[in-house]
Amino acid sequence: MDRISARTNYIITVKQKSHEYNSSQVRLRGGGIVMPPISVLMKPASGMCNMMCDYCFYCDETKKRTQQSFGFMKEETLKNIIRKTMLRAEGGISYAYQGGEPTLRGIDFFRRAVAYQKQYNKHGIQVQNAFQTNGYLLDEEWCRFLKDNHFLVGVSLDGIQEVHDAYRHGKDGRPTYERVVRATGLLDEYGVDYNILTVVNRRVAERIEDIYENFRRHGWKYQQYIACLDPLGEPHGQNEYALRPAEYGEFLIRLFDLWYADWQKRQQPYIRTFENYVSILAGYFPEACDQRGTCGIQYVVEADGGVYPCDFYMTDEYLLGNFNDCRLDALDERRRELGFIERSQKLSAECFACRYYHVCRGGCQRNRDWKLQQEAYENYFCSAYRMFFDACYGKLAGIAEELK
């Protein structure tokens, strides 16, 4: 399972130029304070899924906590989540639905979610909805609902059939690629906005040219590539699908070369990673959380209402509280007690001194390892980022300068 993406800003996002940011507020250089949008990610079907993916990071997490599944989210829990967050929101609010597989909860659940958003939106706050799915249950009714309610959809698909079917299986072990492609056809037919979400495992990295061309043929212009995660707290590179730093660095360079050639013709697809690097170099705040350098404030909610600071850390030790009996202030206080955001600021002196730090920012905390001698974190993919920026930084900077 992958992280949801959005070409609109569903995570805490500020796109105004020249901001300084901390975990609780945005301070403009001119002096005023702007509260960031509230970001809520829900798992209405917990970790339940109608597919089996070999590299699923959430399956790994659920096996490492006391209770693996919390079943289906109750409507009362949904109501409490939306009521408490909507009444607190100032700058906007985003709700993302993920799993497991959220469509298993049924379409009526999401109709109720939209109804609660309207009921509790007392101050005319801008609301964004995003939805990540494997596409298995999408039909005409789902597509009409997603279109009518302006949901941005992330569809998980790993490039080409051979690569996708190697790791993403149905419950019966059968291949899934063709069924997912049919789902994208339905989304196109109904005019639903969607992104393709691709996990960069070893096979994806090897076949990126074929994948890029396949995406072009299908007209999939909005793409997100997510580095495959090793199991939480386990050594890197132990699994067949594992992505190693040299492979990731080569992948980024080859993908960028394809994208840059299209950019020169002004025919490039939207690739979230590259768009955010260009945005950083142009002086904007990145909307992708893994490219900000420090973790932000999110409310990631299990089906029972339990809240965690990030969907990469939904284990017992990171539980902040429960929306059914906690106020947001209490959840935020528990996050501060854990030092969750502060931990992501502890990068090595070598990292801060790197000539690419201003654009790399140390990558995602989930890919960082604690170095005892340095008393700091270092990203497992550090050498991959160096490879990429050594090869591509000048072109990225040139694009940023042209856009400015």
Short mmCIF file of N, CA, C and O in Angstrom, two decimals, residues 251-369:
data_model
loop_
_atom_site.label_atom_id
_atom_site.label_comp_id
_atom_site.label_asym_id
_atom_site.label_seq_id
_atom_site.Cartn_x
_atom_site.Cartn_y
_atom_site.Cartn_z
N PHE A 251 17.57 5.42 -10.84
CA PHE A 251 16.17 5.59 -11.22
C PHE A 251 15.80 7.06 -11.33
O PHE A 251 15.18 7.50 -12.31
N LEU A 252 16.16 7.86 -10.32
CA LEU A 252 15.81 9.27 -10.33
C LEU A 252 16.44 9.99 -11.52
O LEU A 252 15.79 10.83 -12.17
N ILE A 253 17.68 9.66 -11.83
CA ILE A 253 18.35 10.30 -12.96
C ILE A 253 17.67 9.93 -14.27
O ILE A 253 17.39 10.80 -15.11
N ARG A 254 17.39 8.66 -14.46
CA ARG A 254 16.79 8.22 -15.72
C ARG A 254 15.37 8.77 -15.88
O ARG A 254 14.97 9.20 -16.97
N LEU A 255 14.61 8.80 -14.79
CA LEU A 255 13.27 9.37 -14.86
C LEU A 255 13.33 10.86 -15.15
O LEU A 255 12.57 11.39 -15.97
N PHE A 256 14.25 11.55 -14.49
CA PHE A 256 14.38 12.98 -14.73
C PHE A 256 14.75 13.27 -16.18
O PHE A 256 14.23 14.22 -16.80
N ASP A 257 15.66 12.49 -16.75
CA ASP A 257 16.06 12.71 -18.13
C ASP A 257 14.86 12.59 -19.08
O ASP A 257 14.72 13.37 -20.03
N LEU A 258 14.00 11.61 -18.83
CA LEU A 258 12.79 11.46 -19.64
C LEU A 258 11.86 12.65 -19.46
O LEU A 258 11.33 13.20 -20.43
N TRP A 259 11.69 13.06 -18.21
CA TRP A 259 10.80 14.19 -17.90
C TRP A 259 11.36 15.49 -18.47
O TRP A 259 10.62 16.30 -19.02
N TYR A 260 12.68 15.69 -18.34
CA TYR A 260 13.29 16.93 -18.81
C TYR A 260 13.19 17.06 -20.33
O TYR A 260 12.95 18.16 -20.86
N ALA A 261 13.37 15.95 -21.03
CA ALA A 261 13.22 15.99 -22.48
C ALA A 261 11.81 16.42 -22.87
O ALA A 261 11.62 17.20 -23.82
N ASP A 262 10.82 15.96 -22.13
CA ASP A 262 9.45 16.39 -22.39
C ASP A 262 9.22 17.83 -21.94
O ASP A 262 8.44 18.56 -22.57
N TRP A 263 9.88 18.23 -20.86
CA TRP A 263 9.74 19.61 -20.40
C TRP A 263 10.24 20.58 -21.46
O TRP A 263 9.63 21.65 -21.68
N GLN A 264 11.31 20.24 -22.13
CA GLN A 264 11.85 21.11 -23.17
C GLN A 264 10.86 21.29 -24.32
O GLN A 264 10.88 22.32 -24.99
N LYS A 265 10.00 20.30 -24.49
CA LYS A 265 8.94 20.40 -25.51
C LYS A 265 7.63 20.91 -24.92
O LYS A 265 6.63 21.00 -25.61
N ARG A 266 7.66 21.21 -23.60
CA ARG A 266 6.47 21.64 -22.86
C ARG A 266 5.37 20.58 -22.93
O ARG A 266 4.19 20.89 -23.02
N GLN A 267 5.78 19.33 -22.86
CA GLN A 267 4.84 18.21 -22.89
C GLN A 267 5.04 17.29 -21.70
O GLN A 267 4.62 16.13 -21.72
N GLN A 268 5.67 17.80 -20.64
CA GLN A 268 6.02 16.94 -19.52
C GLN A 268 4.80 16.57 -18.67
O GLN A 268 3.87 17.38 -18.53
N PRO A 269 4.78 15.36 -18.10
CA PRO A 269 3.74 15.04 -17.12
C PRO A 269 4.05 15.73 -15.79
O PRO A 269 5.17 16.21 -15.58
N TYR A 270 3.06 15.78 -14.93
CA TYR A 270 3.28 16.27 -13.56
C TYR A 270 3.88 15.12 -12.76
O TYR A 270 3.24 14.08 -12.56
N ILE A 271 5.12 15.28 -12.34
CA ILE A 271 5.77 14.29 -11.46
C ILE A 271 6.06 15.01 -10.15
O ILE A 271 6.86 15.95 -10.10
N ARG A 272 5.43 14.57 -9.11
CA ARG A 272 5.38 15.33 -7.86
C ARG A 272 6.77 15.65 -7.31
O ARG A 272 7.02 16.77 -6.87
N THR A 273 7.67 14.68 -7.33
CA THR A 273 9.00 14.89 -6.76
C THR A 273 9.72 16.03 -7.47
O THR A 273 10.26 16.94 -6.83
N PHE A 274 9.73 16.01 -8.79
CA PHE A 274 10.44 17.05 -9.55
C PHE A 274 9.76 18.40 -9.43
O PHE A 274 10.41 19.44 -9.33
N GLU A 275 8.43 18.40 -9.43
CA GLU A 275 7.71 19.67 -9.27
C GLU A 275 8.05 20.33 -7.94
O GLU A 275 8.19 21.55 -7.86
N ASN A 276 8.18 19.53 -6.89
CA ASN A 276 8.51 20.09 -5.58
C ASN A 276 9.94 20.59 -5.51
O ASN A 276 10.22 21.61 -4.89
N TYR A 277 10.88 19.87 -6.14
CA TYR A 277 12.26 20.38 -6.16
C TYR A 277 12.34 21.71 -6.89
O TYR A 277 13.02 22.64 -6.45
N VAL A 278 11.67 21.82 -8.02
CA VAL A 278 11.65 23.08 -8.75
C VAL A 278 11.02 24.17 -7.88
O VAL A 278 11.50 25.31 -7.82
N SER A 279 9.93 23.82 -7.18
CA SER A 279 9.26 24.78 -6.32
C SER A 279 10.19 25.29 -5.22
O SER A 279 10.25 26.49 -4.94
N ILE A 280 10.94 24.38 -4.60
CA ILE A 280 11.89 24.78 -3.55
C ILE A 280 12.93 25.74 -4.12
O ILE A 280 13.23 26.79 -3.53
N LEU A 281 13.47 25.39 -5.27
CA LEU A 281 14.52 26.22 -5.87
C LEU A 281 13.99 27.57 -6.34
O LEU A 281 14.75 28.54 -6.45
N ALA A 282 12.70 27.64 -6.59
CA ALA A 282 12.08 28.91 -6.98
C ALA A 282 11.67 29.74 -5.77
O ALA A 282 11.16 30.85 -5.92
N GLY A 283 11.88 29.21 -4.56
CA GLY A 283 11.61 29.98 -3.36
C GLY A 283 10.28 29.69 -2.71
O GLY A 283 9.84 30.45 -1.84
N TYR A 284 9.63 28.58 -3.09
CA TYR A 284 8.33 28.24 -2.53
C TYR A 284 8.45 27.12 -1.50
O TYR A 284 9.42 26.34 -1.51
N PHE A 285 7.43 27.03 -0.66
CA PHE A 285 7.38 25.98 0.34
C PHE A 285 6.88 24.69 -0.31
O PHE A 285 5.84 24.71 -0.98
N PRO A 286 7.57 23.56 -0.18
CA PRO A 286 7.14 22.33 -0.84
C PRO A 286 5.86 21.77 -0.22
O PRO A 286 5.68 21.82 0.99
N GLU A 287 4.96 21.25 -1.08
CA GLU A 287 3.72 20.70 -0.54
C GLU A 287 3.88 19.22 -0.16
O GLU A 287 3.06 18.69 0.58
N ALA A 288 4.92 18.54 -0.64
CA ALA A 288 5.12 17.13 -0.31
C ALA A 288 5.83 17.02 1.03
O ALA A 288 6.91 17.59 1.23
N CYS A 289 5.24 16.28 1.97
CA CYS A 289 5.78 16.25 3.33
C CYS A 289 7.18 15.66 3.38
O CYS A 289 8.00 16.07 4.20
N ASP A 290 7.51 14.72 2.50
CA ASP A 290 8.82 14.09 2.55
C ASP A 290 9.91 14.98 1.98
O ASP A 290 11.09 14.64 2.06
N GLN A 291 9.54 16.14 1.43
CA GLN A 291 10.53 17.05 0.86
C GLN A 291 10.65 18.35 1.66
O GLN A 291 11.26 19.31 1.20
N ARG A 292 10.07 18.35 2.86
CA ARG A 292 10.14 19.56 3.70
C ARG A 292 11.31 19.57 4.66
O ARG A 292 11.68 20.61 5.17
N GLY A 293 11.84 18.40 4.99
CA GLY A 293 12.98 18.33 5.91
C GLY A 293 12.59 18.02 7.33
O GLY A 293 13.35 17.40 8.07
N THR A 294 11.40 18.45 7.77
CA THR A 294 10.91 18.12 9.09
C THR A 294 9.46 17.66 8.98
O THR A 294 8.73 18.07 8.08
N CYS A 295 9.06 16.81 9.90
CA CYS A 295 7.69 16.33 9.91
C CYS A 295 6.74 17.47 10.29
O CYS A 295 7.12 18.39 11.01
N GLY A 296 5.52 17.40 9.81
CA GLY A 296 4.51 18.40 10.13
C GLY A 296 3.42 17.81 11.00
O GLY A 296 3.52 16.69 11.50
N ILE A 297 2.37 18.59 11.20
CA ILE A 297 1.26 18.16 12.03
C ILE A 297 0.20 17.51 11.15
O ILE A 297 -0.35 18.15 10.26
N GLN A 298 -0.03 16.24 11.38
CA GLN A 298 -1.10 15.52 10.73
C GLN A 298 -1.89 14.75 11.79
O GLN A 298 -1.37 14.45 12.87
N TYR A 299 -3.11 14.43 11.46
CA TYR A 299 -3.94 13.57 12.31
C TYR A 299 -4.29 12.35 11.47
O TYR A 299 -5.12 12.42 10.57
N VAL A 300 -3.60 11.25 11.74
CA VAL A 300 -3.82 10.02 10.99
C VAL A 300 -4.65 9.10 11.87
O VAL A 300 -4.25 8.76 12.98
N VAL A 301 -5.83 8.71 11.38
CA VAL A 301 -6.85 8.14 12.25
C VAL A 301 -7.18 6.71 11.86
O VAL A 301 -7.58 6.44 10.71
N GLU A 302 -7.03 5.81 12.81
CA GLU A 302 -7.43 4.41 12.60
C GLU A 302 -8.96 4.30 12.69
O GLU A 302 -9.65 5.25 13.09
N ALA A 303 -9.46 3.13 12.34
CA ALA A 303 -10.91 2.94 12.26
C ALA A 303 -11.60 3.10 13.62
O ALA A 303 -12.79 3.44 13.67
N ASP A 304 -10.88 2.88 14.71
CA ASP A 304 -11.48 3.02 16.05
C ASP A 304 -11.43 4.45 16.55
O ASP A 304 -11.89 4.73 17.66
N GLY A 305 -10.85 5.36 15.76
CA GLY A 305 -10.69 6.75 16.19
C GLY A 305 -9.32 7.07 16.75
O GLY A 305 -9.03 8.24 17.05
N GLY A 306 -8.46 6.06 16.92
CA GLY A 306 -7.12 6.28 17.41
C GLY A 306 -6.32 7.15 16.46
O GLY A 306 -6.40 7.00 15.24
N VAL A 307 -5.53 8.08 17.03
CA VAL A 307 -4.82 9.08 16.23
C VAL A 307 -3.31 8.87 16.35
O VAL A 307 -2.78 8.64 17.44
N TYR A 308 -2.64 8.99 15.22
CA TYR A 308 -1.19 8.83 15.14
C TYR A 308 -0.62 10.02 14.38
O TYR A 308 -1.32 10.68 13.61
N PRO A 309 0.68 10.32 14.56
CA PRO A 309 1.25 11.51 13.92
C PRO A 309 1.59 11.35 12.45
O PRO A 309 1.80 12.34 11.75
N CYS A 310 1.63 10.11 11.96
CA CYS A 310 2.01 9.85 10.57
C CYS A 310 1.58 8.43 10.22
O CYS A 310 1.61 7.55 11.09
N ASP A 311 1.20 8.19 8.97
CA ASP A 311 0.77 6.84 8.60
C ASP A 311 1.94 5.89 8.49
O ASP A 311 1.75 4.67 8.39
N PHE A 312 3.18 6.39 8.55
CA PHE A 312 4.35 5.52 8.58
C PHE A 312 4.70 5.08 10.00
O PHE A 312 5.63 4.29 10.17
N TYR A 313 3.98 5.61 10.98
CA TYR A 313 4.28 5.30 12.39
C TYR A 313 3.00 5.01 13.16
O TYR A 313 2.76 5.58 14.22
N MET A 314 2.19 4.10 12.66
CA MET A 314 0.92 3.77 13.33
C MET A 314 1.07 2.52 14.17
O MET A 314 0.39 1.51 13.98
N THR A 315 1.99 2.60 15.13
CA THR A 315 2.21 1.52 16.09
C THR A 315 1.91 2.03 17.49
O THR A 315 1.76 3.24 17.72
N ASP A 316 1.85 1.11 18.45
CA ASP A 316 1.36 1.44 19.79
C ASP A 316 2.09 2.62 20.44
O ASP A 316 1.47 3.48 21.08
N GLU A 317 3.41 2.68 20.27
CA GLU A 317 4.17 3.71 20.96
C GLU A 317 3.91 5.10 20.42
O GLU A 317 4.26 6.10 21.08
N TYR A 318 3.29 5.21 19.25
CA TYR A 318 3.02 6.52 18.66
C TYR A 318 1.56 6.95 18.78
O TYR A 318 1.18 7.99 18.24
N LEU A 319 0.76 6.20 19.49
CA LEU A 319 -0.65 6.56 19.66
C LEU A 319 -0.77 7.87 20.44
O LEU A 319 -0.24 8.01 21.54
N LEU A 320 -1.48 8.84 19.87
CA LEU A 320 -1.63 10.15 20.50
C LEU A 320 -2.88 10.26 21.35
O LEU A 320 -2.98 11.11 22.23
N GLY A 321 -3.88 9.43 21.07
CA GLY A 321 -5.17 9.52 21.74
C GLY A 321 -6.25 9.05 20.79
O GLY A 321 -5.97 8.36 19.81
N ASN A 322 -7.49 9.42 21.09
CA ASN A 322 -8.61 8.94 20.28
C ASN A 322 -9.60 10.09 20.07
O ASN A 322 -9.95 10.81 21.01
N PHE A 323 -10.04 10.26 18.82
CA PHE A 323 -10.95 11.35 18.51
C PHE A 323 -12.29 11.22 19.23
O PHE A 323 -13.03 12.20 19.37
N ASN A 324 -12.63 10.04 19.69
CA ASN A 324 -13.91 9.86 20.37
C ASN A 324 -13.91 10.44 21.77
O ASN A 324 -14.98 10.73 22.32
N ASP A 325 -12.73 10.64 22.36
CA ASP A 325 -12.71 11.17 23.72
C ASP A 325 -11.61 12.20 23.96
O ASP A 325 -11.36 12.59 25.11
N CYS A 326 -10.93 12.67 22.89
CA CYS A 326 -9.86 13.65 23.06
C CYS A 326 -10.12 14.89 22.23
O CYS A 326 -10.66 14.81 21.12
N ARG A 327 -9.73 16.03 22.76
CA ARG A 327 -9.73 17.26 22.00
C ARG A 327 -8.43 17.36 21.21
O ARG A 327 -7.44 16.70 21.53
N LEU A 328 -8.42 18.22 20.18
CA LEU A 328 -7.20 18.37 19.38
C LEU A 328 -6.03 18.86 20.23
O LEU A 328 -4.88 18.47 19.99
N ASP A 329 -6.31 19.71 21.23
CA ASP A 329 -5.24 20.21 22.08
C ASP A 329 -4.52 19.06 22.79
O ASP A 329 -3.29 19.08 22.92
N ALA A 330 -5.28 18.07 23.26
CA ALA A 330 -4.68 16.93 23.95
C ALA A 330 -3.85 16.09 22.99
O ALA A 330 -2.77 15.59 23.35
N LEU A 331 -4.34 15.91 21.76
CA LEU A 331 -3.58 15.15 20.76
C LEU A 331 -2.28 15.86 20.43
O LEU A 331 -1.22 15.23 20.32
N ASP A 332 -2.34 17.19 20.29
CA ASP A 332 -1.15 17.96 19.98
C ASP A 332 -0.14 17.94 21.13
O ASP A 332 1.07 17.89 20.91
N GLU A 333 -0.65 17.96 22.36
CA GLU A 333 0.24 17.91 23.51
C GLU A 333 0.97 16.57 23.57
O GLU A 333 2.17 16.52 23.87
N ARG A 334 0.27 15.49 23.28
CA ARG A 334 0.90 14.17 23.26
C ARG A 334 1.97 14.11 22.17
O ARG A 334 3.04 13.53 22.37
N ARG A 335 1.71 14.72 21.01
CA ARG A 335 2.72 14.76 19.94
C ARG A 335 3.98 15.48 20.43
O ARG A 335 5.09 15.05 20.15
N ARG A 336 3.77 16.58 21.17
CA ARG A 336 4.93 17.31 21.71
C ARG A 336 5.67 16.47 22.73
O ARG A 336 6.91 16.49 22.79
N GLU A 337 4.95 15.74 23.56
CA GLU A 337 5.59 14.88 24.56
C GLU A 337 6.46 13.81 23.91
O GLU A 337 7.54 13.47 24.41
N LEU A 338 5.98 13.28 22.79
CA LEU A 338 6.75 12.27 22.07
C LEU A 338 7.97 12.87 21.37
O LEU A 338 8.91 12.15 21.03
N GLY A 339 7.95 14.17 21.15
CA GLY A 339 9.03 14.81 20.41
C GLY A 339 9.07 14.37 18.96
O GLY A 339 10.14 14.32 18.34
N PHE A 340 7.89 14.07 18.41
CA PHE A 340 7.83 13.48 17.08
C PHE A 340 8.39 14.44 16.02
O PHE A 340 9.20 14.04 15.18
N ILE A 341 7.98 15.69 16.05
CA ILE A 341 8.46 16.65 15.07
C ILE A 341 9.92 17.02 15.34
O ILE A 341 10.74 17.10 14.43
N GLU A 342 10.24 17.20 16.61
CA GLU A 342 11.60 17.58 16.98
C GLU A 342 12.61 16.51 16.55
O GLU A 342 13.75 16.83 16.16
N ARG A 343 12.21 15.25 16.61
CA ARG A 343 13.10 14.17 16.22
C ARG A 343 13.55 14.32 14.76
O ARG A 343 14.71 14.05 14.42
N SER A 344 12.65 14.79 13.91
CA SER A 344 12.97 14.91 12.49
C SER A 344 13.93 16.05 12.20
O SER A 344 14.41 16.20 11.07
N GLN A 345 14.23 16.86 13.21
CA GLN A 345 15.17 17.97 13.03
C GLN A 345 16.60 17.58 13.38
O GLN A 345 17.52 18.37 13.21
N LYS A 346 16.79 16.35 13.85
CA LYS A 346 18.11 15.91 14.32
C LYS A 346 18.88 15.22 13.20
O LYS A 346 19.08 14.01 13.19
N LEU A 347 19.34 16.01 12.26
CA LEU A 347 20.16 15.51 11.18
C LEU A 347 21.63 15.72 11.50
O LEU A 347 22.01 16.58 12.30
N SER A 348 22.48 14.95 10.84
CA SER A 348 23.91 15.02 11.11
C SER A 348 24.50 16.34 10.62
O SER A 348 23.96 16.99 9.71
N ALA A 349 25.64 16.71 11.18
CA ALA A 349 26.35 17.91 10.74
C ALA A 349 26.74 17.80 9.28
O ALA A 349 26.70 18.79 8.53
N GLU A 350 27.09 16.60 8.85
CA GLU A 350 27.44 16.39 7.44
C GLU A 350 26.26 16.69 6.54
O GLU A 350 26.41 17.28 5.46
N CYS A 351 25.06 16.29 6.97
CA CYS A 351 23.86 16.54 6.18
C CYS A 351 23.61 18.05 6.05
O CYS A 351 23.38 18.57 4.95
N PHE A 352 23.67 18.77 7.17
CA PHE A 352 23.44 20.21 7.15
C PHE A 352 24.49 20.94 6.31
O PHE A 352 24.20 22.00 5.74
N ALA A 353 25.70 20.39 6.25
CA ALA A 353 26.78 21.04 5.52
C ALA A 353 26.77 20.71 4.03
O ALA A 353 27.49 21.35 3.25
N CYS A 354 25.97 19.76 3.62
CA CYS A 354 25.94 19.33 2.22
C CYS A 354 25.47 20.47 1.32
O CYS A 354 24.54 21.21 1.66
N ARG A 355 26.09 20.58 0.16
CA ARG A 355 25.72 21.67 -0.75
C ARG A 355 24.32 21.51 -1.32
O ARG A 355 23.78 22.46 -1.92
N TYR A 356 23.72 20.33 -1.15
CA TYR A 356 22.38 20.09 -1.65
C TYR A 356 21.31 20.12 -0.54
O TYR A 356 20.15 19.89 -0.81
N TYR A 357 21.73 20.42 0.68
CA TYR A 357 20.76 20.36 1.78
C TYR A 357 19.58 21.29 1.54
O TYR A 357 18.43 20.95 1.87
N HIS A 358 19.81 22.45 0.97
CA HIS A 358 18.74 23.44 0.81
C HIS A 358 17.62 22.94 -0.09
O HIS A 358 16.49 23.44 -0.02
N VAL A 359 17.90 21.94 -0.91
CA VAL A 359 16.85 21.39 -1.77
C VAL A 359 16.47 19.97 -1.35
O VAL A 359 15.31 19.58 -1.43
N CYS A 360 17.42 19.21 -0.84
CA CYS A 360 17.15 17.83 -0.40
C CYS A 360 16.46 17.79 0.96
O CYS A 360 15.50 17.05 1.16
N ARG A 361 17.00 18.56 1.90
CA ARG A 361 16.46 18.70 3.27
C ARG A 361 16.43 17.39 4.06
O ARG A 361 15.68 17.26 5.03
N GLY A 362 17.21 16.44 3.63
CA GLY A 362 17.35 15.21 4.41
C GLY A 362 16.35 14.13 4.12
O GLY A 362 16.40 13.06 4.71
N GLY A 363 15.39 14.39 3.21
CA GLY A 363 14.43 13.36 2.84
C GLY A 363 13.47 13.00 3.96
O GLY A 363 13.41 13.64 5.01
N CYS A 364 12.72 11.95 3.75
CA CYS A 364 11.67 11.52 4.69
C CYS A 364 12.26 10.88 5.94
O CYS A 364 13.20 10.07 5.86
N GLN A 365 11.69 11.21 7.09
CA GLN A 365 12.15 10.65 8.36
C GLN A 365 12.07 9.13 8.38
O GLN A 365 12.90 8.46 8.98
N ARG A 366 11.08 8.58 7.70
CA ARG A 366 10.90 7.11 7.70
C ARG A 366 12.08 6.39 7.06
O ARG A 366 12.32 5.22 7.36
N ASN A 367 12.84 7.09 6.22
CA ASN A 367 14.00 6.48 5.58
C ASN A 367 15.31 6.82 6.29
O ASN A 367 16.39 6.49 5.78
N ARG A 368 15.23 7.46 7.44
CA ARG A 368 16.43 7.83 8.17
C ARG A 368 16.78 6.80 9.24
O ARG A 368 15.90 6.20 9.84
N ASP A 369 18.08 6.64 9.47
CA ASP A 369 18.59 5.73 10.50
C ASP A 369 19.33 6.54 11.56
O ASP A 369 20.04 7.51 11.22
#
